[in-house]
Amino acid sequence: MKKRINTKQYALTAMLSALSVVLMLATYFAETASLSVAAVAALSVLILLCEYGVGSAVGCYAITAILSLLFCPVKDAPIAYIAFFGIYPMVKRVAEMKSKVLKYTIKGAALVIAVVAYTASTLIFFPEELAGSPIYYYLFVPVCIIAFLMYDKCLTLFIRLYALKLRPKIAKYL
């Protein structure tokens, strides 16, 4: 028997992916907000994860990551999106289904991997920014931890907001 193709699912994935790419391209005009834009662009992945599961979320993540890396003139936001913001909603979903100890272990590992990946990619793309910068070495990790905790809490609040307020209003269109 042939698997049924869900056209609405593909259309929503394409539209949210396009929205995320446009947001990432907006970093050209607001370069100082590049990490915030990457975090907001990841909400598309979270919506697709809530609606259609991992397949559509991974598709949106991949499309946004590839297109933003290719077309964004400022590479900070695409690198942050690829290394952490875009993939974290899927990691969070897996972590939330586990015990408390395993949940915090998975989230901590995601933070460490993101910091290492972001640092490595920054060394590759922008080596002059890290060379001889003591501020980077002393402030980067604590700021990352604080930002991670805030981002995790914001994702949790957005999931509640989406489930309780937004989804009932748009459910007939999905």
XYZ file of C-alpha atoms in Angstrom:
174
model
C 0.000 0.000 0.000
C 1.290 3.434 -0.909
C 2.061 5.875 1.892
C -0.232 8.914 1.951
C 1.517 12.183 1.164
C 0.597 15.017 3.491
C 0.687 18.138 1.324
C -0.086 20.473 4.228
C 2.896 19.111 6.121
C 5.251 19.764 3.213
C 3.800 23.213 2.612
C 4.132 24.233 6.270
C 7.691 22.886 6.367
C 8.578 24.880 3.263
C 6.937 28.083 4.527
C 8.548 27.908 7.967
C 11.912 27.077 6.400
C 11.594 30.087 4.112
C 10.651 32.282 7.067
C 13.708 31.081 8.972
C 16.002 31.760 6.022
C 14.557 35.268 5.616
C 15.135 35.884 9.321
C 18.716 34.707 8.958
C 19.199 37.012 5.966
C 17.937 39.896 8.103
C 21.158 39.657 10.113
C 22.728 41.674 7.296
C 20.796 44.702 8.540
C 21.010 43.958 12.267
C 24.434 42.416 12.705
C 24.487 42.927 16.465
C 21.351 40.808 16.891
C 22.643 37.838 14.905
C 22.479 35.328 17.770
C 19.003 36.472 18.746
C 17.839 36.092 15.172
C 19.268 32.566 15.052
C 17.371 31.706 18.246
C 14.109 33.098 16.843
C 14.642 31.262 13.541
C 14.825 28.009 15.505
C 11.206 28.446 16.599
C 10.189 27.140 13.167
C 11.907 23.874 14.000
C 10.091 23.774 17.317
C 6.668 24.362 15.722
C 7.257 21.605 13.169
C 8.468 19.309 15.926
C 5.236 19.885 17.846
C 3.014 19.469 14.791
C 4.568 16.778 12.619
C 7.464 15.236 14.502
C 11.151 14.826 13.883
C 11.099 14.377 10.086
C 9.730 17.807 9.256
C 11.809 19.448 11.976
C 15.015 17.947 10.605
C 14.009 19.034 7.108
C 13.446 22.609 8.244
C 16.730 22.589 10.159
C 18.678 21.273 7.165
C 17.109 23.658 4.646
C 17.608 26.686 6.872
C 21.158 25.692 7.773
C 22.285 25.120 4.191
C 20.595 28.138 2.643
C 21.586 30.548 5.388
C 25.188 29.353 5.311
C 25.269 29.820 1.545
C 23.505 33.174 1.282
C 23.981 35.071 4.546
C 26.740 37.646 4.238
C 27.289 37.580 8.003
C 28.243 34.057 9.079
C 27.746 34.425 12.850
C 24.045 33.589 12.826
C 24.234 30.568 10.484
C 27.105 29.103 12.475
C 25.221 29.569 15.754
C 22.076 28.134 14.180
C 23.891 25.061 12.875
C 25.945 24.502 16.020
C 23.202 24.986 18.579
C 19.997 26.954 18.096
C 18.516 24.953 15.236
C 19.238 21.517 16.593
C 18.559 22.172 20.276
C 14.733 21.922 20.085
C 15.124 18.303 18.912
C 17.704 17.587 21.620
C 15.391 19.180 24.203
C 12.530 16.936 23.112
C 14.652 13.822 23.595
C 16.018 15.083 26.920
C 12.593 15.951 28.329
C 11.455 12.339 27.908
C 14.263 10.998 30.132
C 14.861 10.896 33.881
C 16.075 14.055 35.622
C 19.706 12.994 35.786
C 19.779 11.899 32.161
C 17.860 15.024 31.122
C 20.446 17.355 32.640
C 23.294 15.214 31.321
C 21.940 15.434 27.768
C 21.348 19.181 28.055
C 24.824 19.732 29.525
C 26.398 17.672 26.760
C 24.494 19.727 24.180
C 25.866 22.910 25.741
C 29.458 21.621 25.738
C 29.203 20.401 22.144
C 27.707 23.729 21.052
C 30.450 25.768 22.761
C 33.179 23.589 21.223
C 31.547 23.635 17.769
C 31.002 27.392 17.860
C 34.556 28.032 19.046
C 36.023 25.714 16.405
C 33.980 27.262 13.604
C 34.874 30.758 14.802
C 38.544 29.793 14.747
C 38.109 28.610 11.168
C 36.058 31.528 9.830
C 37.179 34.413 12.068
C 40.623 33.590 13.531
C 41.544 37.265 13.939
C 38.696 37.818 16.406
C 39.915 35.175 18.847
C 43.658 35.756 18.587
C 44.843 37.410 21.758
C 41.384 38.101 23.148
C 41.434 37.372 26.895
C 37.807 38.460 27.193
C 36.786 35.551 25.018
C 38.503 33.010 27.236
C 37.218 34.345 30.563
C 33.697 35.436 29.691
C 32.577 33.236 26.826
C 31.772 30.059 28.776
C 29.892 31.755 31.660
C 27.908 33.867 29.198
C 27.138 30.724 27.177
C 25.847 28.944 30.270
C 23.589 31.854 31.207
C 22.350 32.202 27.632
C 21.735 28.450 27.447
C 19.635 28.454 30.607
C 17.623 31.421 29.346
C 17.143 29.824 25.914
C 16.032 26.540 27.446
C 13.500 28.339 29.641
C 12.236 30.419 26.702
C 11.728 27.286 24.607
C 9.744 25.707 27.431
C 7.577 28.808 27.730
C 7.091 28.987 23.954
C 5.967 25.351 23.874
C 3.342 26.134 26.522
C 2.261 29.303 24.717
C 2.011 27.457 21.424
C 0.084 24.527 22.872
C -2.358 26.574 24.939
C -2.881 29.784 22.947
C -1.609 29.613 19.380
C -2.361 26.054 18.300
C -6.094 26.181 19.079
C -6.382 29.279 16.884
C -4.502 27.833 13.901
C -5.431 24.150 14.231
C -8.044 24.314 11.471
C -5.347 25.381 9.021
C -2.907 22.625 9.924
